[in-house]
Short mmCIF file of C-alpha atoms and ligand atoms in Angstrom, two decimals:
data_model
loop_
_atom_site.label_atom_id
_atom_site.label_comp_id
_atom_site.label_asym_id
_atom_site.label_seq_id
_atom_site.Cartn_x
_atom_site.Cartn_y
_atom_site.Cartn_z
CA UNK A 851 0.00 0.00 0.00
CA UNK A 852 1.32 3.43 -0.74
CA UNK A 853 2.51 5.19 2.37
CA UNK A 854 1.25 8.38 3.26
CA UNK A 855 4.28 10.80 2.01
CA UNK A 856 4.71 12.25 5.56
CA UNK A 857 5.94 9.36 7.24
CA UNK A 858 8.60 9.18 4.63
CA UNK A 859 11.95 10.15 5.34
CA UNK A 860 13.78 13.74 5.45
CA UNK A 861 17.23 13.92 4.26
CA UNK A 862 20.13 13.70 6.86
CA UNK A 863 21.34 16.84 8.65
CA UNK A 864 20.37 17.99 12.16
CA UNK A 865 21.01 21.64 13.49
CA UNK A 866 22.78 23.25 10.48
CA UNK A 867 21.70 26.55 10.04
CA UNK A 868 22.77 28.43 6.55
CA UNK A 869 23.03 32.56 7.51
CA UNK A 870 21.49 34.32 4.20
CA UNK A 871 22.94 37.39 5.67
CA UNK A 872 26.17 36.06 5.08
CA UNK A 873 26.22 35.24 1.38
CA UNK A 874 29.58 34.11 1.45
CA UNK A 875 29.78 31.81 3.64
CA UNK A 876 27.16 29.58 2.28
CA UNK A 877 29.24 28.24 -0.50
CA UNK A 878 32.34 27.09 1.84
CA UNK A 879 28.95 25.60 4.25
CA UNK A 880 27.84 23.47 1.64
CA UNK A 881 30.80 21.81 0.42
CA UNK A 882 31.31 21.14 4.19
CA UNK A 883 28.20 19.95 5.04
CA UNK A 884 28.13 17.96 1.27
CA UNK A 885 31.52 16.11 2.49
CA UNK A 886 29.50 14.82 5.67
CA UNK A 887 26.08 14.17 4.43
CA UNK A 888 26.62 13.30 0.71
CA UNK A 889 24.46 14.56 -2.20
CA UNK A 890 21.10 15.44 0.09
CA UNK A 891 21.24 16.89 3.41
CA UNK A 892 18.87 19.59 4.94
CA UNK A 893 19.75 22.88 7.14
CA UNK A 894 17.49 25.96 8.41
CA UNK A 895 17.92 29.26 7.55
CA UNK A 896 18.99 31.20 10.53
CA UNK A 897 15.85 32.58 12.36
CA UNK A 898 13.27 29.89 10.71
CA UNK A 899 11.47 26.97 11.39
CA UNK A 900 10.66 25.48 7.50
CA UNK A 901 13.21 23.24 6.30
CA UNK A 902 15.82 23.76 3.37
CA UNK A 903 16.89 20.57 1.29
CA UNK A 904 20.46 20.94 0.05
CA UNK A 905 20.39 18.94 -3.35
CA UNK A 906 23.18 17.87 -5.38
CA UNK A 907 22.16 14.46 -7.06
CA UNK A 908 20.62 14.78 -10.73
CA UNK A 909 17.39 12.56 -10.54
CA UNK A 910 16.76 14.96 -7.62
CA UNK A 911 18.06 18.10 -10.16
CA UNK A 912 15.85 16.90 -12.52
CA UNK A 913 12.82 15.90 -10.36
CA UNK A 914 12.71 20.04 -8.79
CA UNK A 915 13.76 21.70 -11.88
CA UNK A 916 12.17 19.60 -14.94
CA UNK A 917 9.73 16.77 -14.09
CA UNK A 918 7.54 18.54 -11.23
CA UNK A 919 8.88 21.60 -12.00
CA UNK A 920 5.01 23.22 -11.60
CA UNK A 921 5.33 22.62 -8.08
CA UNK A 922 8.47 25.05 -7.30
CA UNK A 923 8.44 28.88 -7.62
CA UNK A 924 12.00 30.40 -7.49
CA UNK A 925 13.42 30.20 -3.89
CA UNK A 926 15.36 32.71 -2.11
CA UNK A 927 17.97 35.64 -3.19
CA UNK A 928 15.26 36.36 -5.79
CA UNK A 929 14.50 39.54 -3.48
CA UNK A 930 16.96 41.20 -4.31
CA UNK A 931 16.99 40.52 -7.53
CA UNK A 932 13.43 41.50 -7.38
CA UNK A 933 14.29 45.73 -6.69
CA UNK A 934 16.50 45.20 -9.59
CA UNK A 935 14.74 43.39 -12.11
CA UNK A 936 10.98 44.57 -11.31
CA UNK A 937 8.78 41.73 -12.46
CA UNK A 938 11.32 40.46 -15.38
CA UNK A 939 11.33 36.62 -16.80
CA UNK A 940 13.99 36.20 -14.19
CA UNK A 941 11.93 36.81 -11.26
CA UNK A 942 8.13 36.34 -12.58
CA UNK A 943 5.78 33.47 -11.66
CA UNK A 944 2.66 31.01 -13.18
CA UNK A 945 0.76 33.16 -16.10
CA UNK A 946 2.93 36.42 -16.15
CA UNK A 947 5.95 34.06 -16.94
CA UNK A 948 4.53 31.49 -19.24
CA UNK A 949 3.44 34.60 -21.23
CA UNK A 950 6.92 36.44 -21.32
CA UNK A 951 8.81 33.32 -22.45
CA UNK A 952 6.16 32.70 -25.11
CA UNK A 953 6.92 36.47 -26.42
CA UNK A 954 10.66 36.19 -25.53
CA UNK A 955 12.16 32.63 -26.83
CA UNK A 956 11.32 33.83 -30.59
CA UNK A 957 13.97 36.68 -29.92
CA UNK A 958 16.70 34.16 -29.38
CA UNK A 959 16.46 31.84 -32.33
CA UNK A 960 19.01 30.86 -34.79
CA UNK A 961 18.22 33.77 -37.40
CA UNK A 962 18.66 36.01 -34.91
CA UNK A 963 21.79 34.42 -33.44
CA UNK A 964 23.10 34.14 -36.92
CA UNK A 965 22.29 38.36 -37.56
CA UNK A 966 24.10 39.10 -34.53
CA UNK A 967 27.23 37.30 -35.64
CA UNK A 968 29.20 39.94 -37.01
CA UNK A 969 28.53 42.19 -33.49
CA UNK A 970 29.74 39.32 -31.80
CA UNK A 971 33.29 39.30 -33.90
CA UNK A 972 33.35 43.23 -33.87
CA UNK A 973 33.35 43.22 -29.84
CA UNK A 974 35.56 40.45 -29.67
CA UNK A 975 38.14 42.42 -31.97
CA UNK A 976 37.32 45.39 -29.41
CA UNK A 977 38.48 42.63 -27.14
CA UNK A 978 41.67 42.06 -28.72
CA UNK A 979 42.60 45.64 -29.49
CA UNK A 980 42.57 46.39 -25.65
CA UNK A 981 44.59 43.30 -25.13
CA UNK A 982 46.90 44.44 -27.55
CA UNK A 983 47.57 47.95 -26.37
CA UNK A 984 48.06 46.56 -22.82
CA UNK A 985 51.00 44.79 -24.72
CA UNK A 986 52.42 47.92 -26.98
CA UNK A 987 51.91 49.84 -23.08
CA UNK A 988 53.82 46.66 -21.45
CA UNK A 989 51.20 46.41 -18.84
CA UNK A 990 49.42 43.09 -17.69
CA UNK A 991 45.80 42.41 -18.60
CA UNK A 992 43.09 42.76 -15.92
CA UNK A 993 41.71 39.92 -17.36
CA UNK A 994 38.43 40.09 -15.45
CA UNK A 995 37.70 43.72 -16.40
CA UNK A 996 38.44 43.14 -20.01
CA UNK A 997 36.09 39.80 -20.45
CA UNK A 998 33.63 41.99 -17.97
CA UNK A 999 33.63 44.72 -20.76
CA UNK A 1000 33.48 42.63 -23.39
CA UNK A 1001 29.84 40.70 -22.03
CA UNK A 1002 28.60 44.18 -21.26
CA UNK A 1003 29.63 45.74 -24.68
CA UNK A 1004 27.83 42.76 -26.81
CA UNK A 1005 25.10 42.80 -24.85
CA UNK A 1006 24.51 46.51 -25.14
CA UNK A 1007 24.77 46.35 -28.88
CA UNK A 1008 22.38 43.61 -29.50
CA UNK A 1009 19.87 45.31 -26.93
CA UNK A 1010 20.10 49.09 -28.04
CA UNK A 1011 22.52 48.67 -31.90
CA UNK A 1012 22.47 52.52 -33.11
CA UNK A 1013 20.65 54.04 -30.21
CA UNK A 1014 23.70 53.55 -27.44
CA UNK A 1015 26.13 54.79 -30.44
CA UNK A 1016 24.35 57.95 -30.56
CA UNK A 1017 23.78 58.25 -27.15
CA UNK A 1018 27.39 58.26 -26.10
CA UNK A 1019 28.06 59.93 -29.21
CA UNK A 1020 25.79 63.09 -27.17
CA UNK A 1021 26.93 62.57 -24.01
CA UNK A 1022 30.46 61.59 -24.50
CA UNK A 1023 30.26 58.41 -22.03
CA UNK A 1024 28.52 55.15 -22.14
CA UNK A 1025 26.03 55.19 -18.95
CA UNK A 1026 25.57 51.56 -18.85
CA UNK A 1027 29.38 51.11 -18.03
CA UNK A 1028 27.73 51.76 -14.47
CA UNK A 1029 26.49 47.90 -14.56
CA UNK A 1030 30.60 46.20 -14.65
CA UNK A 1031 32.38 49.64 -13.22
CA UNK A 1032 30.33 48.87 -10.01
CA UNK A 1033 30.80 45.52 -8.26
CA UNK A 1034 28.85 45.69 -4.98
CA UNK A 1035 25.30 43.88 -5.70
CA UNK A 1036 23.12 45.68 -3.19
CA UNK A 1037 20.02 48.22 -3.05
CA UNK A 1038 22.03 50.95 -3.59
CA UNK A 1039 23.15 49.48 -6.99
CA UNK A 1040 19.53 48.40 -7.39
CA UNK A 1041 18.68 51.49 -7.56
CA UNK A 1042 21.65 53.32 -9.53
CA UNK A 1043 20.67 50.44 -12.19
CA UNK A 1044 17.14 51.06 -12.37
CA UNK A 1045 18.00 54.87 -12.49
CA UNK A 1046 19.17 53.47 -15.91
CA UNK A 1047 15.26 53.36 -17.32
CA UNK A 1048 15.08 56.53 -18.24
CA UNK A 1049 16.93 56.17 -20.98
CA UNK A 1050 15.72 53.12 -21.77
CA UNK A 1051 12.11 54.70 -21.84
CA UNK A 1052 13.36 57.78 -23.79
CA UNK A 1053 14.96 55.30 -26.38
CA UNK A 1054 11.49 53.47 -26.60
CA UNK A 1055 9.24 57.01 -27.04
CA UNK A 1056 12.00 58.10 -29.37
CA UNK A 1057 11.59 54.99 -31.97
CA UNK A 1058 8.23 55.25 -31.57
CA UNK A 1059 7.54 58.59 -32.88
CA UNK A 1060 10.11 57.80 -35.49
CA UNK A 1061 8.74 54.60 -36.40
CA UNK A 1062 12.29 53.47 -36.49
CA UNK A 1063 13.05 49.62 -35.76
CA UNK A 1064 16.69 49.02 -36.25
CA UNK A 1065 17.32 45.08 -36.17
CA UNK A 1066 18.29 44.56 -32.17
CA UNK A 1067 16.42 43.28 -29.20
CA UNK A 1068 14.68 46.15 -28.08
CA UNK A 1069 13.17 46.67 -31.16
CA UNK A 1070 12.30 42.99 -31.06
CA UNK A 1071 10.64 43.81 -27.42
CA UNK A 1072 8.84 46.43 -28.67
CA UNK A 1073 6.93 45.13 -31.51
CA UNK A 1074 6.40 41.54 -29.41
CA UNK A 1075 2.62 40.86 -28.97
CA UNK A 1076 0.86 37.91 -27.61
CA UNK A 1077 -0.08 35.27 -30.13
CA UNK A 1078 -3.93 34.67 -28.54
CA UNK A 1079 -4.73 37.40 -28.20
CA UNK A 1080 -1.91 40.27 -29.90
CA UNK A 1081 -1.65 42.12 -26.64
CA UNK A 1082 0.93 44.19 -27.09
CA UNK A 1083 3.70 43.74 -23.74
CA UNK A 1084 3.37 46.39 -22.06
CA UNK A 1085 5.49 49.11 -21.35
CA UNK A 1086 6.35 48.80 -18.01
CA UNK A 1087 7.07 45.03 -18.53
CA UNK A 1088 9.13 45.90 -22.02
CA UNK A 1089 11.50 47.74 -19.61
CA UNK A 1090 11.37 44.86 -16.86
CA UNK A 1091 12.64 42.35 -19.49
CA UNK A 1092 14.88 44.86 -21.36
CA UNK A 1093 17.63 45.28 -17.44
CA UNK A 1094 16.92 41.48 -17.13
CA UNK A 1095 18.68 40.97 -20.20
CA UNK A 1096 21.07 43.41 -19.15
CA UNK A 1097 22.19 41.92 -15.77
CA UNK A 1098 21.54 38.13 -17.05
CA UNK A 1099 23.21 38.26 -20.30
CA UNK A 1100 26.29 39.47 -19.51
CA UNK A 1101 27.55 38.72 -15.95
CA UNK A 1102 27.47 34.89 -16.58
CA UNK A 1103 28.98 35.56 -19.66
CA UNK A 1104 31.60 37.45 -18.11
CA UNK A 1105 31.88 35.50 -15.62
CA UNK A 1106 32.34 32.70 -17.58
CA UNK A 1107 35.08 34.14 -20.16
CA UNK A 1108 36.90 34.96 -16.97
CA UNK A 1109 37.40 31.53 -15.64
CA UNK A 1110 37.77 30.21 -19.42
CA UNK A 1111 41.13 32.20 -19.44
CA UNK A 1112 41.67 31.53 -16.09
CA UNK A 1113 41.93 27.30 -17.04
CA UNK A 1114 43.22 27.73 -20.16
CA UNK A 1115 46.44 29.89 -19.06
CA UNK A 1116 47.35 26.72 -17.00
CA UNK A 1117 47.13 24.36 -19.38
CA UNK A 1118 49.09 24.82 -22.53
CA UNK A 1119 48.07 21.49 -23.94
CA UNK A 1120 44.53 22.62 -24.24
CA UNK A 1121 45.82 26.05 -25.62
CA UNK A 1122 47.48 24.87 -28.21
CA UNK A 1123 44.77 22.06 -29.67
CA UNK A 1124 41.99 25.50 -29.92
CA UNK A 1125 44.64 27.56 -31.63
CA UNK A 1126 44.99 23.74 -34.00
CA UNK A 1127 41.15 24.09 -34.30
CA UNK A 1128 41.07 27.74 -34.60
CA UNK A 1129 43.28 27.84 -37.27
CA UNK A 1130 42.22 25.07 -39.00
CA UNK A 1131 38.52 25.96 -39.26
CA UNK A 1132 38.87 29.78 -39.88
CA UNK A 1133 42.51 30.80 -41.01
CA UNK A 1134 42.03 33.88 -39.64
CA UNK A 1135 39.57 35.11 -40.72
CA UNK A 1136 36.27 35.94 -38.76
CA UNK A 1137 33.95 33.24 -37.52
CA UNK A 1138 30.25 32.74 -39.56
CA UNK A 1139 27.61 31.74 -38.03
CA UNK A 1140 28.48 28.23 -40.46
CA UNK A 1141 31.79 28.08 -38.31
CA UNK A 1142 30.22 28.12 -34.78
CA UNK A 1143 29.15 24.28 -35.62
CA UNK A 1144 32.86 23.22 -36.52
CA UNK A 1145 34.54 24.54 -33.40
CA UNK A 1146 33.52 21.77 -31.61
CA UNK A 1147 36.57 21.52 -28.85
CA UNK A 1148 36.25 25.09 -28.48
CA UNK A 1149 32.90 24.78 -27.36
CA UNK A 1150 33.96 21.95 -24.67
CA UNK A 1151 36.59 23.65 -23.52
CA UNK A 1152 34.00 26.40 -22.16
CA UNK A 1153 31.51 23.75 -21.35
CA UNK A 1154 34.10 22.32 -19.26
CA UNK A 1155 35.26 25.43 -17.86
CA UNK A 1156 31.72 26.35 -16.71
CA UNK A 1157 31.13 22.78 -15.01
CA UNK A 1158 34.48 23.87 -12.98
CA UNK A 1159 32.85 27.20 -12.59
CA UNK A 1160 29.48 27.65 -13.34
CA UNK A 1161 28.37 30.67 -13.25
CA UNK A 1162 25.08 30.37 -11.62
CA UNK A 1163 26.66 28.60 -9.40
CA UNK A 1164 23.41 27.98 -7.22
CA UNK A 1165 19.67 27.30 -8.05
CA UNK A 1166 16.94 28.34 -5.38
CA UNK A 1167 13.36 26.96 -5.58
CA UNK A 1168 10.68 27.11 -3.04
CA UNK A 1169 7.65 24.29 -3.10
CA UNK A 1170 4.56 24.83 -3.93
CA UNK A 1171 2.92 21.86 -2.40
CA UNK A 1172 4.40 18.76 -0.40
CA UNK A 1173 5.92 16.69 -2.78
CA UNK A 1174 8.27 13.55 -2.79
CA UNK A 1175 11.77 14.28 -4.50
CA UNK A 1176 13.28 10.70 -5.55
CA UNK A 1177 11.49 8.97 -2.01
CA UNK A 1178 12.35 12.37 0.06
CA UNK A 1179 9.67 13.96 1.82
CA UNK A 1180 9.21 17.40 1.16
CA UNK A 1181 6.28 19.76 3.10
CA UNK A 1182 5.19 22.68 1.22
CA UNK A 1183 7.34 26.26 1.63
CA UNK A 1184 10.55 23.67 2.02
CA UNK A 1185 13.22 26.15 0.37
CA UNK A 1186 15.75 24.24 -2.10
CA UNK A 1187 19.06 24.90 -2.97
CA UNK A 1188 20.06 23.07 -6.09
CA UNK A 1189 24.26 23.83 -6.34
CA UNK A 1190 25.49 23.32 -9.95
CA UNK A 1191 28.99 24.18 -8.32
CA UNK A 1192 28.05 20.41 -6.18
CA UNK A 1193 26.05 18.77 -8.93
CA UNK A 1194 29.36 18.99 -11.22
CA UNK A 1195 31.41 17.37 -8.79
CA UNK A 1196 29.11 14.45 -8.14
CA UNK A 1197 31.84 11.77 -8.04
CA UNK A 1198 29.44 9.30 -9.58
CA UNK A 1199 28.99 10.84 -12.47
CA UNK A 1200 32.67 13.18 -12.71
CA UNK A 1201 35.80 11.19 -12.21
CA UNK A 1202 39.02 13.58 -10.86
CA UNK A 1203 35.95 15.73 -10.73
CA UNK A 1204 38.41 18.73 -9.88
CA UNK A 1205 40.56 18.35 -12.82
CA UNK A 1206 40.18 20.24 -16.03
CA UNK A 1207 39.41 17.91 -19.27
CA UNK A 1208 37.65 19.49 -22.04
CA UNK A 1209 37.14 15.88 -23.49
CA UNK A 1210 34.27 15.36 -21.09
CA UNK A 1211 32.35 17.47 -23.24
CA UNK A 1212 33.25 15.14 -26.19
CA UNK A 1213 30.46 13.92 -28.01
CA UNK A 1214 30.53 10.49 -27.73
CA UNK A 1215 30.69 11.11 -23.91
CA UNK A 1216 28.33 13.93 -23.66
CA UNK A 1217 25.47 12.13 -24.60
CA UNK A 1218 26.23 9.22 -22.06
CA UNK A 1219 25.90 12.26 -19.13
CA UNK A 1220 22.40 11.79 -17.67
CA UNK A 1221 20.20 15.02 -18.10
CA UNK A 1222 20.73 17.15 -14.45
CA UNK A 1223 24.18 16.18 -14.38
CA UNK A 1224 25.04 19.42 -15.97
CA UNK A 1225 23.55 22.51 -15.00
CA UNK A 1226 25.57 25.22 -16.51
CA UNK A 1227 22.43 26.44 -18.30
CA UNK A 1228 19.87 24.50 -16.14
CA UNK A 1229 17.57 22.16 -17.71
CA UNK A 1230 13.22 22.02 -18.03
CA UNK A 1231 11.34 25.16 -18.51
CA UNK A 1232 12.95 27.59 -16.69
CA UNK A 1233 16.09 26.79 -18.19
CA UNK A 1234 18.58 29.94 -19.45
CA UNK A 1235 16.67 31.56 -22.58
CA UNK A 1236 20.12 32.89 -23.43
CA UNK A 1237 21.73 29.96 -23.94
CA UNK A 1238 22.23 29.87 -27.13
CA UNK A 1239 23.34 33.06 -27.89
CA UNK A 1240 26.24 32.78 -24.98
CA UNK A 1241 27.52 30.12 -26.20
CA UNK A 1242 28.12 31.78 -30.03
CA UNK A 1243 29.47 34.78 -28.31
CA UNK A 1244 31.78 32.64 -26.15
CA UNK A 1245 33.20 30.44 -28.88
CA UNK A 1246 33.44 33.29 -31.05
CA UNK A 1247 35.55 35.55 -28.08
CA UNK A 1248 37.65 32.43 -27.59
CA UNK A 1249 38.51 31.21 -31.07
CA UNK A 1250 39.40 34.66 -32.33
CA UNK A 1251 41.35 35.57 -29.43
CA UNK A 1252 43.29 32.33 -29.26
CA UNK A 1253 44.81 33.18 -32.98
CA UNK A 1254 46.42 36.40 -31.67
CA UNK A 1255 46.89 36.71 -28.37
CA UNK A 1256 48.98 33.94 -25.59
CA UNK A 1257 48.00 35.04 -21.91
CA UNK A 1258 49.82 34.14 -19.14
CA UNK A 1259 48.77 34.51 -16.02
CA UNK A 1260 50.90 36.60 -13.44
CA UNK A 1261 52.39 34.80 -10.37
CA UNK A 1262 51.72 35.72 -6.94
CA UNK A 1263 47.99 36.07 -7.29
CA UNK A 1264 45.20 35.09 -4.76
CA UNK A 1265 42.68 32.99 -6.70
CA UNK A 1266 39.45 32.90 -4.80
CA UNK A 1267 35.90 32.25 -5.25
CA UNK A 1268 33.40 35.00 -4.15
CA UNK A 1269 30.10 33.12 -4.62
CA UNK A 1270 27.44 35.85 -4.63
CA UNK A 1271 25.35 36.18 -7.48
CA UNK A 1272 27.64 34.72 -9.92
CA UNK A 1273 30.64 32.35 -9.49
CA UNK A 1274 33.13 35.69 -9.90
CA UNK A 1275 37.10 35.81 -8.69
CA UNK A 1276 37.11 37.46 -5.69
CA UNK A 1277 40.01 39.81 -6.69
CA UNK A 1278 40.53 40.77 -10.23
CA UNK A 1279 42.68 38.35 -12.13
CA UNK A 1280 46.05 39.64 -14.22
CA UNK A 1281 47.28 38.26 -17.26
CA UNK A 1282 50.72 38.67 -19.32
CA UNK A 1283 49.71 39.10 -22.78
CA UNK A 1284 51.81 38.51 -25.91
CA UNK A 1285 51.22 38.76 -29.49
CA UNK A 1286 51.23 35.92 -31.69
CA UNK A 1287 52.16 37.30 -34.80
C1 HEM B 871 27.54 31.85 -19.86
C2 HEM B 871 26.43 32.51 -19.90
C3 HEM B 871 25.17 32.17 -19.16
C4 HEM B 871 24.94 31.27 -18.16
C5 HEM B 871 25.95 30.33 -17.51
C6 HEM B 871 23.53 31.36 -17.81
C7 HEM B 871 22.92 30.58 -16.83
C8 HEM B 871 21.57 30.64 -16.52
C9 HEM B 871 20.92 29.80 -15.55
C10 HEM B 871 21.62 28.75 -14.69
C11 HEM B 871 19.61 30.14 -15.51
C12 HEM B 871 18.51 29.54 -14.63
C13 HEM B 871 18.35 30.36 -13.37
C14 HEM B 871 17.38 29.77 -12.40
O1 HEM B 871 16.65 28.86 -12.71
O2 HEM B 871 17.34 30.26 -11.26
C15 HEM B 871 19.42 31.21 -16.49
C16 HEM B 871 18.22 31.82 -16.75
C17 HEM B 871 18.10 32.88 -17.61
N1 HEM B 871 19.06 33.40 -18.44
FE1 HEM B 871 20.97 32.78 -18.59
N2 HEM B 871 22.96 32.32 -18.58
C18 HEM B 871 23.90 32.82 -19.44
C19 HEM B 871 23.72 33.78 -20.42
C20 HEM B 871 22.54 34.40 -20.69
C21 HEM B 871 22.32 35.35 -21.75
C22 HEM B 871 23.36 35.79 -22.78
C23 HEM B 871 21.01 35.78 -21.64
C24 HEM B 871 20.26 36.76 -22.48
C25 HEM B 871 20.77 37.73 -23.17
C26 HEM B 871 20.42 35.07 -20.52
C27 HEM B 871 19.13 35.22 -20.10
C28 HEM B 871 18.52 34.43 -19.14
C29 HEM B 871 17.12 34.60 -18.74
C30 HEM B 871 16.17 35.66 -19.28
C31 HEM B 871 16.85 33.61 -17.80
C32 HEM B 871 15.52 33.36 -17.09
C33 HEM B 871 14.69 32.38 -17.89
C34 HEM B 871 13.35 32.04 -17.27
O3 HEM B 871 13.22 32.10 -16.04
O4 HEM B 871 12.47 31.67 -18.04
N3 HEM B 871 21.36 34.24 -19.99
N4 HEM B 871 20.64 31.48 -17.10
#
């Protein structure tokens, strides 16, 4: 007979208590309480009585985030994220998001991808040029300022295309710059970034009465309507999902390009077969969209690099209802914390789980890795809308850069995780750079 689910069993773990005020310190508290209790364990937040399931198997990935995914709203940090990103696909819930995505997705399919190509090479040469006059200046690279810069700059393009040219053309500075030249993520940078929809709105009223749509996301945003019904989105929510894309598209990215360098500066082996690829498949020249699809090891190497460090380094959920995850007993409000930064080192699944092997990511062995395994992107509905379009902009970054430029990264250097937000390097990380020609 089936049991009633609440005399099933909770997950091990008495008394831990995780202190949300302390952001910090939750990542070093999990891989400590991980080593003790394995891939499930549960802890309290400080100060509260409902339970929070640590979970870093991927049946129980896959259960929260794809299989009974109705049952879980996003869990906790969202608040934050909440002043800054209003009622954006990040944050929104039930009919509100199902709606956005619907209107959204569209924006980030391959036509689109494949238009925004040549912005993605034209950055990435932006890229190299700044790499390059660090070397004519014989100074080192802040290597984490320079990818930062990079994510924003794309980003910014494929949001805004002529409209941020002309407005820095009139003002002389690029107000947006706020977003990477600003590292604290609190309300006070909540509200400095929303202070940024101003011109965001002015942009919209300007096309508007100029019925000008140049090809780029906002325009895309603008003219998005609901397929039922062609609702129009309205205005308050076209700005909501315009900073989403700000802050989501390019601090994983940069994040990610960071730790990319970061890996490959230490192993010259793995440099030197995506210079082999990059030379083979493009001689030079600039990647098409055709090329993306042959640079096959460069794409593992950043899949790889972002199961090391993945950027979202931490998923939060919240249940609905009581539910059973994989024979677990769950009561509704139980907060979740699925770790992708745990989930990747699942020894079952990652052998020398610490070391650095872009041939994990190989295809034959890719499609043997069960689906919650990897969670750079997440999986099931909710999973990263920008996906796609990181990855293009990542392989391209990499396999032009790798032609040109060797970096090296500068002894003496504290190399430390700040788990916030993002995965980011707690200090800014230096690089030697040398030409290649
Ligand atoms: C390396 C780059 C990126 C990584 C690692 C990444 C990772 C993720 C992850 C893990 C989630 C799920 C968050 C959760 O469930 O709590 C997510 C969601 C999302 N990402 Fe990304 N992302 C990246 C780049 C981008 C880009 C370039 C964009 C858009 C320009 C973007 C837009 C979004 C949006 C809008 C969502 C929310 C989707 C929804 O809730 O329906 N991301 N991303």
């Amino acid at each position: 007979m089936q049991q009633p689910l609440s005399s099933r069993h909770l997950p091990p773990g008495e008394g831990h208590t995780i202190d949300l005020q302390n952001l910090d310190s939750i990542l070093p508290t999990l891989l400590d309480l991980q080593q003790r209790h394995g891939d499930h364990f549960k802890a309290r937040f400080s100060g509260q009585d409902s339970w929070l399931y640590v979970l870093s198997h991927p049946d129980m990935a896959r259960h929260v985030l794809a299989r009974n995914y109705r049952n879980y709203r996003k869990g906790v940090g969202i608040d934050l994220v909440n002043v800054l990103l209003g009622r954006g696909i990040m944050v929104s819930e039930g009919d509100l998001w199902k709606r956005q995505r619907k209107m959204l997705q569209p924006m980030f399919n391959r036509d689109n991808l494949h238009r925004l190509t040549p912005l993605m090479t034209d950055c990435t040469a932006q890229f190299i040029k700044r790499l390059q006059a660090d070397i004519a200046n014989d100074e080192p690279v802040n290597i984490t300022e320079a990818t930062g810069h990079a994510a924003l700059n794309f980003i910014l393009y494929a949001l805004f295309s002529e409209d941020l040219t002309r407005l820095i053309d009139e003002t002389g500075s690029n107000p947006f710059l706020m977003v990477t030249d600003e590292s604290a993520r609190d309300l006070l940078f909540a509200r400095r970034f929303r202070g940024l929809s101003k011109l965001i709105l002015e942009m919209i009223e300007r096309r508007k009465k100029e019925n000008r749509r140049p090809f780029d996301i906002l325009s895309m945003i603008m003219d998005a309507s609901e397929k039922s019904t062609g609702e129009p989105m309205p205005q308050k929510q076209q700005l909501d999902e315009t900073l989403t894309l700000i802050i989501a598209g390019h601090e994983t990215t940069a994040s990610a390009l960071n730790w990319t360098w970061y890996l490959i500066a230490q192993h010259p082996e793995i440099e030197q077969r995506l210079l082999a690829e990059a030379r083979q498949v493009l001689d030079g020249r600039a990647p098409s969209p055709a090329d993306i699809a042959s640079l096959t090891y460069t794409r593992q190497v950043l899949e790889e690099a972002m199961r090391l460090y993945p950027p979202g380094w931490l998923l939060t959920r919240r249940a609905i209802d009581e539910d059973e995850i994989c024979g677990i007993y769950t009561p509704a409000g139980t907060d979740i914390f699925i770790p992708p930064y745990l989930v990747h080192r699942h020894p079952e699944f990652w052998e020398n789980p610490e070391q650095f092997d872009p041939d994990r990511f190989a295809p034959e062995h890719k499609a043997r890795l069960p689906q919650g395994a990897y969670l750079a992107f997440s999986i099931g509905p909710r999973n990263c809308i920008g996906e796609g379009m990181a990855l293009y902009e990542m392989i391209i970054h990499i396999s032009m850069t790798i032609q040109s430029i060797h970096l090296q990264l500068l002894p003496d250097q504290h190399i430390e995780l700040q788990a916030l937000v993002n995965l980011r390097s707690r200090h800014d990380l230096y690089m030697q750079a040398t030409s290649k020609q």
